[in-house]
XYZ file of N, CA and C in Angstrom:
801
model
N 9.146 -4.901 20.983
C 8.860 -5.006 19.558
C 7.428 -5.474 19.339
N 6.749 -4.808 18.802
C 5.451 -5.248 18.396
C 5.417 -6.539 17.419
N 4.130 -7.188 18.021
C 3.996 -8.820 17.176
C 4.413 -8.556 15.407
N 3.724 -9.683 14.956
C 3.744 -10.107 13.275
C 2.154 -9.743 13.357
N 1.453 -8.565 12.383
C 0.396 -8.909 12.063
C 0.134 -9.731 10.865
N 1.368 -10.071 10.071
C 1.483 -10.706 8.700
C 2.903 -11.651 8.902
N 2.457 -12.660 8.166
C 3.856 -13.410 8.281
C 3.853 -14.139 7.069
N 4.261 -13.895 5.736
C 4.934 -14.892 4.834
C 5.769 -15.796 4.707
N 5.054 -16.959 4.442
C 6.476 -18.076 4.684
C 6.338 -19.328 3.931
N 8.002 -18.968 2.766
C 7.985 -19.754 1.625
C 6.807 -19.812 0.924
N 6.477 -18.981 0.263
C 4.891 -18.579 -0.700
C 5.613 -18.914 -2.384
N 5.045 -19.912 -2.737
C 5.630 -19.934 -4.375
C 4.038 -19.739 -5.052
N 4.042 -19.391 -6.504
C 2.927 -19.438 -6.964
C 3.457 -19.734 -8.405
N 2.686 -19.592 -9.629
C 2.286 -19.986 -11.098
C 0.803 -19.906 -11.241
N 0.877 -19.015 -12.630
C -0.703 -18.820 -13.065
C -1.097 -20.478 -13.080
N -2.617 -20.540 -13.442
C -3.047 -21.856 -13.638
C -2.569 -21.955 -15.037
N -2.109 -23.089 -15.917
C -2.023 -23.740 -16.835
C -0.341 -23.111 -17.083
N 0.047 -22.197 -16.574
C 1.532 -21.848 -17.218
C 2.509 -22.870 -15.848
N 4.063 -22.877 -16.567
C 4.803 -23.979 -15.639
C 5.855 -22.660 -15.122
N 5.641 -21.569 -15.561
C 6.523 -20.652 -15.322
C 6.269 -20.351 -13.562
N 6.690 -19.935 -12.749
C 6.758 -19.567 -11.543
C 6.993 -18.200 -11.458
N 6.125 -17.374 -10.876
C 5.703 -16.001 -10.656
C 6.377 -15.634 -9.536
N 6.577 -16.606 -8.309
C 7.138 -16.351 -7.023
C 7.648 -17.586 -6.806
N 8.595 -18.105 -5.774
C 9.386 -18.803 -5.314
C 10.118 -18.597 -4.388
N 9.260 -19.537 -3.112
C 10.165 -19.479 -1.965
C 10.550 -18.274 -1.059
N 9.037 -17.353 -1.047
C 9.030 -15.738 -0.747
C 8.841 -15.407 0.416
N 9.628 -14.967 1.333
C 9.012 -14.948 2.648
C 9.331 -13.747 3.333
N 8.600 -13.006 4.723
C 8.852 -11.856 5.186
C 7.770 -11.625 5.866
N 8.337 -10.981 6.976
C 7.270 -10.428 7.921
C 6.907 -8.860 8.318
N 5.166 -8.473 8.424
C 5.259 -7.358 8.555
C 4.826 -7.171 9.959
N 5.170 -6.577 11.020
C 4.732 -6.279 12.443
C 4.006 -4.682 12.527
N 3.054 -4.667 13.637
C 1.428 -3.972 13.901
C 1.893 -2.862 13.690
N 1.544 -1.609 12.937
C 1.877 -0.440 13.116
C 3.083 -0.345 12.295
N 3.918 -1.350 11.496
C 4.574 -1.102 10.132
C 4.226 -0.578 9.006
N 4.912 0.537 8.447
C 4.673 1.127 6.727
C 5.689 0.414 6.290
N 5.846 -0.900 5.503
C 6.220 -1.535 4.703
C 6.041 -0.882 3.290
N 7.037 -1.009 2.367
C 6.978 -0.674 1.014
C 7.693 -2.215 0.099
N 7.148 -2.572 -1.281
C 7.485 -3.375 -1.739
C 7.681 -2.724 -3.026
N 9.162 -3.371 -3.851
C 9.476 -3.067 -4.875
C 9.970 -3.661 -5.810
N 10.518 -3.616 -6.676
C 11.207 -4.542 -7.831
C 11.074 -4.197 -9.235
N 11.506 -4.568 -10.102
C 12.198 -4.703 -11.640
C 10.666 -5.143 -11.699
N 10.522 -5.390 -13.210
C 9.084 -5.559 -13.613
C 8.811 -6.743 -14.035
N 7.615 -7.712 -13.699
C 8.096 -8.720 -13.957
C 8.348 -9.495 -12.743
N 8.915 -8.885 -11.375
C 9.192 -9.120 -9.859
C 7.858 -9.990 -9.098
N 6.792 -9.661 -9.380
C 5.757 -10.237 -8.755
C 5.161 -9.601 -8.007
N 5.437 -8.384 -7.770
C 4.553 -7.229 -6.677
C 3.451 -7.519 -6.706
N 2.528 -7.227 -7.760
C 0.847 -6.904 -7.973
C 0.673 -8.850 -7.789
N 1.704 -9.757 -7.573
C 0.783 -10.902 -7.835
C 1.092 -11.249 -6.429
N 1.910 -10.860 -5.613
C 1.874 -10.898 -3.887
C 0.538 -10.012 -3.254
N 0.177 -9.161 -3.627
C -1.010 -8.147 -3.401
C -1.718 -9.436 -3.820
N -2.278 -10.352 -4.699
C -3.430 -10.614 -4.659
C -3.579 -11.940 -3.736
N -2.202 -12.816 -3.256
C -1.777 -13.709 -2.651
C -2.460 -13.229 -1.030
N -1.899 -11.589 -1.067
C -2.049 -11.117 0.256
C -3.725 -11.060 0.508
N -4.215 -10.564 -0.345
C -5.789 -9.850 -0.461
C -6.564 -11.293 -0.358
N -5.901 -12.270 -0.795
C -7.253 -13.745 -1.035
C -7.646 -13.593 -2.240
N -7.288 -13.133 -3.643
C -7.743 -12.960 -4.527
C -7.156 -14.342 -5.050
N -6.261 -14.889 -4.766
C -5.105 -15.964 -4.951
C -4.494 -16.937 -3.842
N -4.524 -18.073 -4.197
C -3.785 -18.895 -3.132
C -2.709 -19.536 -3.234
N -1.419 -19.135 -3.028
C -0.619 -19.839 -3.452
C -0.288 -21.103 -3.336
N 0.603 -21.806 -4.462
C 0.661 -23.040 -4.343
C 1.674 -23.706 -3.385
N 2.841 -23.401 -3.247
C 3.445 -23.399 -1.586
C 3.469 -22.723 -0.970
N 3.814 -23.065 0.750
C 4.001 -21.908 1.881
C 2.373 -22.020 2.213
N 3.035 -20.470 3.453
C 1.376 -20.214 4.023
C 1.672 -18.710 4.191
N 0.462 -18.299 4.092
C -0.152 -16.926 4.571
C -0.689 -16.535 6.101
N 0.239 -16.024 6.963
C -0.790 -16.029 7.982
C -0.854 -14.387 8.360
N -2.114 -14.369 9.080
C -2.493 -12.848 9.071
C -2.682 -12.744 11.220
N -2.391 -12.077 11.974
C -2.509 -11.742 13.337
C -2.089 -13.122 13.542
N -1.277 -14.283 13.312
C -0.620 -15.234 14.272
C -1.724 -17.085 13.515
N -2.695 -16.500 12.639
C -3.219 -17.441 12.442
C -3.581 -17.729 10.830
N -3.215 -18.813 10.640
C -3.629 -18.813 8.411
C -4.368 -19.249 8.216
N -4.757 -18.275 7.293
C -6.503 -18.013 6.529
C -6.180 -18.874 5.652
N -7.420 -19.466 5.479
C -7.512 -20.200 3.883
C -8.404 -19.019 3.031
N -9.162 -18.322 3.519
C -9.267 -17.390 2.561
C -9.289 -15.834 3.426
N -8.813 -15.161 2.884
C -8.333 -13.723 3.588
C -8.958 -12.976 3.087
N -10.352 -12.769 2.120
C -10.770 -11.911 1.927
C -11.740 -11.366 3.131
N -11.509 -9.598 3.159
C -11.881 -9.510 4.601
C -11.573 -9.357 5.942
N -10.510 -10.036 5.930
C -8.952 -10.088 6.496
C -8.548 -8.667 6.399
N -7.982 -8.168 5.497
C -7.275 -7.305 5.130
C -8.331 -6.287 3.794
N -7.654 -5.085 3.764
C -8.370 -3.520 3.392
C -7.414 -3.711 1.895
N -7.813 -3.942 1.009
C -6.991 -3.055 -0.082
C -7.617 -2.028 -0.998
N -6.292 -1.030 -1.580
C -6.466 -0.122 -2.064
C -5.750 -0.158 -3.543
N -6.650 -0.379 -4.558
C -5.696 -0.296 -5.972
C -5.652 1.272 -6.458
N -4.743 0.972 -7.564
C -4.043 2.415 -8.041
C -5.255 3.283 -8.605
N -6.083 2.699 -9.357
C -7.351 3.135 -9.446
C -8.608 3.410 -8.092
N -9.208 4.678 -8.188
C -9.972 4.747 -6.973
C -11.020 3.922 -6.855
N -11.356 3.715 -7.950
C -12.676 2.913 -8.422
C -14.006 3.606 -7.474
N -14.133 4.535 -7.552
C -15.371 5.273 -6.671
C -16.726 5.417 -7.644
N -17.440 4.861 -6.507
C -18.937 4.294 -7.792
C -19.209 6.590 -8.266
N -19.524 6.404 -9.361
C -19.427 7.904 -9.912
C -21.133 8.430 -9.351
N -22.008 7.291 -9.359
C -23.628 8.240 -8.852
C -23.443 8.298 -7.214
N -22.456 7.986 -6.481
C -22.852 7.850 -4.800
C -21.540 9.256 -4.837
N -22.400 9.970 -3.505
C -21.570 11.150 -3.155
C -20.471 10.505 -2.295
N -19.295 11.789 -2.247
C -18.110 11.514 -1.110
C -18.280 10.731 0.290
N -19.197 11.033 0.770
C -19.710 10.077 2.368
C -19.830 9.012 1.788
N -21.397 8.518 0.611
C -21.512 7.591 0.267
C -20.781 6.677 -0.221
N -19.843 6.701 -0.815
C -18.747 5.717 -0.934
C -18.036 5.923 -0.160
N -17.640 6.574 0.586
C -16.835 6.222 2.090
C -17.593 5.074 2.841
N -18.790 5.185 3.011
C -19.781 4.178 3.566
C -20.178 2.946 3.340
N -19.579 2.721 1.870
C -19.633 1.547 1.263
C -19.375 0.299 2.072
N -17.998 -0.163 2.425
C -17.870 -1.105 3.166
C -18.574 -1.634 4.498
N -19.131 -0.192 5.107
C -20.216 -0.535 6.116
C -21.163 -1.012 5.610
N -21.655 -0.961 4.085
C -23.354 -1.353 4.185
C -22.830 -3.013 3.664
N -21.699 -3.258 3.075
C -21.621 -4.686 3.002
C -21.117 -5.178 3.799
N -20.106 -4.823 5.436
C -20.519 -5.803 6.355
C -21.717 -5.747 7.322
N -22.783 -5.091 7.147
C -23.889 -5.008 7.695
C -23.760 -4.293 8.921
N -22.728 -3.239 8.950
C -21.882 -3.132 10.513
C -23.731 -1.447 10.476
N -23.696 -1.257 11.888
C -24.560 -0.317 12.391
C -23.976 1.281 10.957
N -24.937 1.423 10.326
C -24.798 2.347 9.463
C -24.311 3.556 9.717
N -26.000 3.976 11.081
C -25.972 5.327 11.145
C -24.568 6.067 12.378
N -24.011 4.979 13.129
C -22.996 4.889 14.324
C -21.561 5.137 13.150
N -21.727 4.392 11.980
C -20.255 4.595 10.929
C -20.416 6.007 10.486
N -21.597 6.357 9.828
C -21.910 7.407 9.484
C -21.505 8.705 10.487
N -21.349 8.849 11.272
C -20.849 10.020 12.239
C -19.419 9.717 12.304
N -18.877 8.447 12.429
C -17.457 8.506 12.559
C -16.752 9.008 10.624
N -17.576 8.470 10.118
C -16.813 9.005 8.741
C -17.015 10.364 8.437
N -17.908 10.899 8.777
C -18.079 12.761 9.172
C -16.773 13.285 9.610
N -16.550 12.546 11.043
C -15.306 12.670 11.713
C -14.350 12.604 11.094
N -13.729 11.852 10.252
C -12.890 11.139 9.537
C -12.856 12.139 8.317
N -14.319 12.265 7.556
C -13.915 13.821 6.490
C -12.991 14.717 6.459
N -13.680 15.273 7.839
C -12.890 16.731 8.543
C -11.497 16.095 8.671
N -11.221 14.972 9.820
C -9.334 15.069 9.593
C -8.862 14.988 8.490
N -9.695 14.282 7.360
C -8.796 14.013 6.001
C -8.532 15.033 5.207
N -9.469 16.458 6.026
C -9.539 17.198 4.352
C -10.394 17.269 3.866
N -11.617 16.561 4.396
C -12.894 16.438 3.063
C -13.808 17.368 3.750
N -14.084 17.634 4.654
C -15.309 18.419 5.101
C -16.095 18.944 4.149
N -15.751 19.544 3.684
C -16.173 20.494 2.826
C -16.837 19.894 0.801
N -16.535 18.664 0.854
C -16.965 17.808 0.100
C -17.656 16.455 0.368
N -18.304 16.552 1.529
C -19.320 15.300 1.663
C -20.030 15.252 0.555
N -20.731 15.963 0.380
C -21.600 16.161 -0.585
C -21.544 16.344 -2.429
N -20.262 16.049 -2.268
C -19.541 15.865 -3.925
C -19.342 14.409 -4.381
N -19.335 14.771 -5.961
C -19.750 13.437 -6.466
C -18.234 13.522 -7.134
N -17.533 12.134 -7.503
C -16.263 11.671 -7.735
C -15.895 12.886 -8.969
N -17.193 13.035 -10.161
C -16.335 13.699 -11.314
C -16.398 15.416 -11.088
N -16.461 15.978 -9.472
C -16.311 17.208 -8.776
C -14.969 17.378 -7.973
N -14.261 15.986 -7.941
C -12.886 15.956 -7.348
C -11.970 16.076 -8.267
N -10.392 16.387 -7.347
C -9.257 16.686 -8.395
C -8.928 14.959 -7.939
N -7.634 14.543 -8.577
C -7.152 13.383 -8.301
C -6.823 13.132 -7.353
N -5.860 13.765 -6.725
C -5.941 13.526 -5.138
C -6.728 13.732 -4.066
N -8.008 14.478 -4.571
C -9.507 14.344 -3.492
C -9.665 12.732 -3.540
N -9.601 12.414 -4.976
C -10.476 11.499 -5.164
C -9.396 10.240 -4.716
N -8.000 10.068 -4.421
C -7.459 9.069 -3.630
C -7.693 9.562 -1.869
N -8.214 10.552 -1.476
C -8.215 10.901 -0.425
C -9.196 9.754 0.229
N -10.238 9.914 -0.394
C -11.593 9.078 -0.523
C -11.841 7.889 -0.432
N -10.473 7.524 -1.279
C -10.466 6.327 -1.705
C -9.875 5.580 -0.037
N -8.656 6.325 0.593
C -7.781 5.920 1.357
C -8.717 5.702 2.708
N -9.568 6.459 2.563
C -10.684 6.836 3.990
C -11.616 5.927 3.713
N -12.231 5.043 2.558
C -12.850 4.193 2.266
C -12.365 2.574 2.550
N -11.129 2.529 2.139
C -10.211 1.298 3.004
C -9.908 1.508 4.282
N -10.114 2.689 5.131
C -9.952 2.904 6.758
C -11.242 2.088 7.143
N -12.098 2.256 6.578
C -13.773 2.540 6.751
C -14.158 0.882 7.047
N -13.175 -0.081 6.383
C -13.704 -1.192 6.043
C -12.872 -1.828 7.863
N -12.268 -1.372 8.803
C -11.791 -1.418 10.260
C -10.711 -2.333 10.084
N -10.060 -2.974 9.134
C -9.239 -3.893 9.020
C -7.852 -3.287 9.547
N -7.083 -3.778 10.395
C -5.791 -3.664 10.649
C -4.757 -3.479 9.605
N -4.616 -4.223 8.396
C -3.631 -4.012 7.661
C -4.218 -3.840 6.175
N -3.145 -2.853 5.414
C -4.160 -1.836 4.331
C -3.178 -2.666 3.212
N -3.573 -2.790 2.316
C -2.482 -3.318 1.220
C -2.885 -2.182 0.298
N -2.228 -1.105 -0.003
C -2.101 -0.315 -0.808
C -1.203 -0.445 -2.287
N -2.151 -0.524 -3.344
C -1.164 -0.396 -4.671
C -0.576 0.027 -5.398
N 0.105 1.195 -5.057
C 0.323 2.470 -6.113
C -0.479 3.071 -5.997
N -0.996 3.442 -5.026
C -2.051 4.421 -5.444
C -1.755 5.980 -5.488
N -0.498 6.166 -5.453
C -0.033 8.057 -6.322
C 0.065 7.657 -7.970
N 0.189 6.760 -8.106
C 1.104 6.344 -9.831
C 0.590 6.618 -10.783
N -0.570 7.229 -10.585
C -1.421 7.985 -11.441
C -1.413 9.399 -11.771
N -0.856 10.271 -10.535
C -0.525 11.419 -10.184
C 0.380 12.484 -10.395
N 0.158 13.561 -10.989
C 1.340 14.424 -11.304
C 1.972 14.550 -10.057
N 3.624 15.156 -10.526
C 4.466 14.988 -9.497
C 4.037 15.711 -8.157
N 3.526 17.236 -8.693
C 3.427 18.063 -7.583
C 2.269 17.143 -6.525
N 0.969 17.068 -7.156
C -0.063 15.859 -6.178
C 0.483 14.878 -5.621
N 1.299 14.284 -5.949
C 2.112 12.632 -6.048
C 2.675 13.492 -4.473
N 3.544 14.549 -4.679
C 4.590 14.901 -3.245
C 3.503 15.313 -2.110
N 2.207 15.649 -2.605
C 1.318 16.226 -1.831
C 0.811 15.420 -1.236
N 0.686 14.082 -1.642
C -0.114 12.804 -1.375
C 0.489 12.002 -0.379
N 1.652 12.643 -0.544
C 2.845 11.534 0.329
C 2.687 11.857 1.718
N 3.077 13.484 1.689
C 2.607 14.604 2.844
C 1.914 13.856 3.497
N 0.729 14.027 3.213
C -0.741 14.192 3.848
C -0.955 12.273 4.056
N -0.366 10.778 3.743
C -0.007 10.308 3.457
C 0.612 9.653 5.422
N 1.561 9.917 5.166
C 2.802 9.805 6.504
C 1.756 10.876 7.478
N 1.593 12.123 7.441
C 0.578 13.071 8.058
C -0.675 11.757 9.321
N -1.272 11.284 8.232
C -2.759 10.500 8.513
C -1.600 9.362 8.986
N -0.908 8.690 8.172
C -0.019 7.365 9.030
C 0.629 7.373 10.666
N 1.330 8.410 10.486
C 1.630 8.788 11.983
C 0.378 9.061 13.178
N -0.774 9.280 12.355
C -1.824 9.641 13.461
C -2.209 8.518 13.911
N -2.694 7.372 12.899
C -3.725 6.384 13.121
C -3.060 5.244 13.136
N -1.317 5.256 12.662
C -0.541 4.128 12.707
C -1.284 2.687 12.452
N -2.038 2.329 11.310
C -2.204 1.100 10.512
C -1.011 0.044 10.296
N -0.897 -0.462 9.939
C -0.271 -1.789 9.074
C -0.359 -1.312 7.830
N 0.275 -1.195 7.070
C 0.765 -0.505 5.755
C 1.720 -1.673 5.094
N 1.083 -2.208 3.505
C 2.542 -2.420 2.795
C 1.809 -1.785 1.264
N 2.728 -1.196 1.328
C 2.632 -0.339 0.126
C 3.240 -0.745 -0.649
N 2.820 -1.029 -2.362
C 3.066 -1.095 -3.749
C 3.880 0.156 -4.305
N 5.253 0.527 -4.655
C 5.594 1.313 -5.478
C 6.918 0.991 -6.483
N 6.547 1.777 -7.247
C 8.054 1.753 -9.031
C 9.066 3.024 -8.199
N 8.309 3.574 -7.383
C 8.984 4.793 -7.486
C 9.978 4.530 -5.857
N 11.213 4.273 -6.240
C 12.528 4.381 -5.120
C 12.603 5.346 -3.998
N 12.700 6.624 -4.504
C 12.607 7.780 -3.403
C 10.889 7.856 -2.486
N 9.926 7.279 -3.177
C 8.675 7.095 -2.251
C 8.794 6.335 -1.492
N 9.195 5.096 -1.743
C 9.826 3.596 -0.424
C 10.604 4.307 0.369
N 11.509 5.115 -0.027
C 12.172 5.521 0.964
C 11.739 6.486 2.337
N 11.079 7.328 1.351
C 10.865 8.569 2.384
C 9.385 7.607 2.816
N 8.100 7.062 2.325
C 7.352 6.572 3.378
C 7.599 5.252 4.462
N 8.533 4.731 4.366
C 8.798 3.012 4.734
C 9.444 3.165 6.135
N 9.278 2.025 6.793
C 10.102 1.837 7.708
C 11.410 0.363 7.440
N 10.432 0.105 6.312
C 11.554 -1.077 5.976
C 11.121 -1.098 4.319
N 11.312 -1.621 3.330
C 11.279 -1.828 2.178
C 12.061 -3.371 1.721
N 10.913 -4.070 0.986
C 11.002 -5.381 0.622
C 11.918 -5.390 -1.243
N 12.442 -5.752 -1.169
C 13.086 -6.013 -2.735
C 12.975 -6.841 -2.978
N 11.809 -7.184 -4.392
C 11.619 -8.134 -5.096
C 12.874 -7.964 -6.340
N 13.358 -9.537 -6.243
C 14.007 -9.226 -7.845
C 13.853 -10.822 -7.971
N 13.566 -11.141 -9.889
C 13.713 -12.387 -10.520
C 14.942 -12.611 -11.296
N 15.522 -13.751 -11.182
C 16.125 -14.212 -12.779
C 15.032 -15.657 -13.023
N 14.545 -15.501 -13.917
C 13.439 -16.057 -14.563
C 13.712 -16.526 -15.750
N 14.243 -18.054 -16.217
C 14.684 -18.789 -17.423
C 13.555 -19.410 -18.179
N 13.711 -20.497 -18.938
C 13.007 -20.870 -19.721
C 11.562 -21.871 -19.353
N 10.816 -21.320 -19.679
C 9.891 -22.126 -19.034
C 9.970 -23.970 -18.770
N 9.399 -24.199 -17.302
C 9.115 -25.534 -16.756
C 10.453 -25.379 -15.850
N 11.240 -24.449 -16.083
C 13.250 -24.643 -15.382
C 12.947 -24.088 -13.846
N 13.759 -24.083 -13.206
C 13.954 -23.629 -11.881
C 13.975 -22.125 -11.895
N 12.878 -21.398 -11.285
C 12.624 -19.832 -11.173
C 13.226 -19.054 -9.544
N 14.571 -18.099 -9.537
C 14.786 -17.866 -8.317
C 14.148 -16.628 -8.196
N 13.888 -16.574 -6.771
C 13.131 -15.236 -6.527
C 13.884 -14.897 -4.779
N 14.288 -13.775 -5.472
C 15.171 -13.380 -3.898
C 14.272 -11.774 -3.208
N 13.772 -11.911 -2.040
C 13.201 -11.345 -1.207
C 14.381 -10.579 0.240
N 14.761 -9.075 -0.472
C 15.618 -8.675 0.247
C 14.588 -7.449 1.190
N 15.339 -7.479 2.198
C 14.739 -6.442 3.195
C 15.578 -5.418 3.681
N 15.365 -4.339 3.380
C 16.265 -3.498 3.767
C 15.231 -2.499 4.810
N 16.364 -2.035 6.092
C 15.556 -0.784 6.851
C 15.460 -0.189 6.997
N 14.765 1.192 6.533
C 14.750 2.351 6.535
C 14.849 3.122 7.980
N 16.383 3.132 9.047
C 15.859 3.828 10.347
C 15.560 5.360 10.622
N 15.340 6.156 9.496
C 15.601 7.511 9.958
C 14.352 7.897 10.672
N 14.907 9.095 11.176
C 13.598 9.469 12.553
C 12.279 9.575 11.567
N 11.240 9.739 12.389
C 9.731 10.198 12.317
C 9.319 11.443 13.145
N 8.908 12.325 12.601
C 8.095 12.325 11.175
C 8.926 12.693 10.012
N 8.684 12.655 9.125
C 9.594 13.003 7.764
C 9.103 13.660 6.664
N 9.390 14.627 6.520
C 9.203 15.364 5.517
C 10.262 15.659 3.924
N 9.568 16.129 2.983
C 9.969 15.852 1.381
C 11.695 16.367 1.522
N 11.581 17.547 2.458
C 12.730 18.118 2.563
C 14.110 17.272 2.949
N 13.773 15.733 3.257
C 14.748 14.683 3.484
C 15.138 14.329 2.724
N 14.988 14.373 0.987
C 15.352 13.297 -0.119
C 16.563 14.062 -0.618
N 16.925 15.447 0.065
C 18.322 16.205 -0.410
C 19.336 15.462 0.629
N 19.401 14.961 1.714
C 20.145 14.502 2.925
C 20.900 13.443 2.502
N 22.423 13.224 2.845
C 22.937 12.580 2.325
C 22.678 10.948 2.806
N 21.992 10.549 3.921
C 21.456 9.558 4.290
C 20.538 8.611 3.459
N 19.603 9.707 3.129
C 18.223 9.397 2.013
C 19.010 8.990 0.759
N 20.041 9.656 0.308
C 21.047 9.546 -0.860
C 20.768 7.798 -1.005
N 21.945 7.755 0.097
C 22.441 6.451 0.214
C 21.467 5.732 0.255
N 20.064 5.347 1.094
C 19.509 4.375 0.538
C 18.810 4.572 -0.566
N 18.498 5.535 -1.361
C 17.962 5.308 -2.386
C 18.827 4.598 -3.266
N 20.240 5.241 -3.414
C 21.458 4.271 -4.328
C 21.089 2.840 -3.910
N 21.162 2.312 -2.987
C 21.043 1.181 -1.743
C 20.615 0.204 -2.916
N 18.852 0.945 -2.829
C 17.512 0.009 -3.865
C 17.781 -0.132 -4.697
N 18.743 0.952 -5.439
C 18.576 1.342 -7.007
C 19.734 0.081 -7.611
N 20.717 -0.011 -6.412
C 21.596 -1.029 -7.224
C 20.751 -2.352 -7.225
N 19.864 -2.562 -6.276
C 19.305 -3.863 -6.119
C 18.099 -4.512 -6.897
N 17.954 -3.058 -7.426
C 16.635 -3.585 -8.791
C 17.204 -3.276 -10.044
N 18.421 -2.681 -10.375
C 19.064 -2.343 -11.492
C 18.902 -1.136 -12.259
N 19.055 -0.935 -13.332
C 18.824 0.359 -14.007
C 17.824 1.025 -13.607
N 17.291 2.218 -13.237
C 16.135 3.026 -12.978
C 15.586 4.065 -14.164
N 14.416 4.197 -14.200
C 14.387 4.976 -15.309
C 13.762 6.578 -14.488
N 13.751 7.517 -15.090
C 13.443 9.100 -14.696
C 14.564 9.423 -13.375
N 15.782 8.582 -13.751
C 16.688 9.115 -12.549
C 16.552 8.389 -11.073
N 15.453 8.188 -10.525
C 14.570 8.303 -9.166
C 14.228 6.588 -8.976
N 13.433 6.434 -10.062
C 12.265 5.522 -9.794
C 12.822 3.935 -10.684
N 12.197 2.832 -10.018
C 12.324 1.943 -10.588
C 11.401 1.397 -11.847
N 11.413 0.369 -12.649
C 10.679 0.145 -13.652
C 9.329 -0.497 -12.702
N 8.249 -0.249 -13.511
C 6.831 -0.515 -12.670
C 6.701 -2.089 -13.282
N 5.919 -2.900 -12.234
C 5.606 -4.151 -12.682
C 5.070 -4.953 -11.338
């Protein structure tokens, strides 16, 4: 079994000045070469574990530790990717791929040939030389995904980043997605609303759910893990299988009502 490159343990948090509790008592581990997916009802705390994870935030109990050792600050640590590409619009396709090299000062022109490299497997070849408002949406998360490779970090905290995407791109994204995951096998925990995406990309999937009372009161927060074992590689053509069925029902009872049939409420 491969190590913990991440290990949560007992992480509570609260904005500054509110008594309400955002998280409580959250814990879970992700090991090297895991596609983790995280989910929940809205309101769950997803996007405020992403920033716990990223160093954007420190929580007020527990610890964070990242490869066996805890950061007091993790920015740097870890690659994230929000739902937005945020790609500077005057720098071409290479050039913001390159970004993270020129701010860790790493050898430019040595990154610069490997992200060439990296074009061509992704798909981009043929758009080095394009500027963000010359891409479709999924060029432009392509970019984005090869830009958090770029930065060499072991584990990617990805946020939704299809949730922007029409369905047909969204299934295309997934593809190509698991495609690049199976090659380069990262550390993955992925942000999604959407049930059947945890499923078909995950090897395990985290369930956030709150009951959350009146403020200053006792906030529970239950952190379920469920495991996704079906073989690898996997393709879209799995979400008809009566296996896939079942865990999607699995999630769906565990975050409650779903809305568009499929997917859970975003939050």
């Amino acid at each position: 079994m491969e190590r913990a490159i991440l290990t949560v343990n007992h992480i509570s948090y609260h904005y500054p000045g509110s008594r309400d509790l955002i998280l409580s008592d959250v814990s879970f581990t992700v090991r090297k070469g895991e596609f983790v997916s995280l989910i929940g009802a809205s309101g769950s705390g997803k996007s405020t574990i992403f920033r716990l994870l990223s160093g954007l935030a420190d929580p007020d109990e527990g610890s964070i530790s990242i490869e066996g050792a805890e950061h007091g600050s993790r920015l740097g640590s870890v690659a994230l990717m929000p739902q937005k590409d945020l790609l500077l619009p005057w720098r071409t396709v290479l050039e913001n791929v390159l970004l993270p090299v020129e701010i860790s000062g790493k050898d430019r022109g040595l990154k610069k040939e490997q992200a060439r490299e990296w074009l061509e497997r992704f798909g981009l070849k043929d758009y080095v030389h394009r500027y963000p408002s010359q891409l479709s949406g999924g060029m432009r998360q392509r970019v984005a995904f090869l830009r958090t490779m770029m930065t060499g970090a072991e584990l990617l905290l990805l946020d939704e980043p299809f949730g922007a995407l029409d369905t047909l791109t969204r299934q295309e994204m997934q593809t190509w997605l698991l495609t690049i995951w199976e090659e380069f096998r990262k550390t993955v925990v992925f942000i999604t609303h959407d049930i059947e995406e945890a499923v078909l990309l995950s090897d395990k999937v985290l369930v956030l759910s709150a009951n959350k009372r009146n403020s200053g009161s006792i906030t529970e927060e239950i952190c379920r893990e469920i495991t996704i074992p079906m073989e690898r590689p996997r393709r879209h053509e799995l979400v008809f299988e009566p296996e896939f069925i079942a865990y999607r029902r699995l999630l769906s009872g565990f975050i409650g009502p779903v809305s568009g049939g499929q997917r859970g409420e975003a939050g």
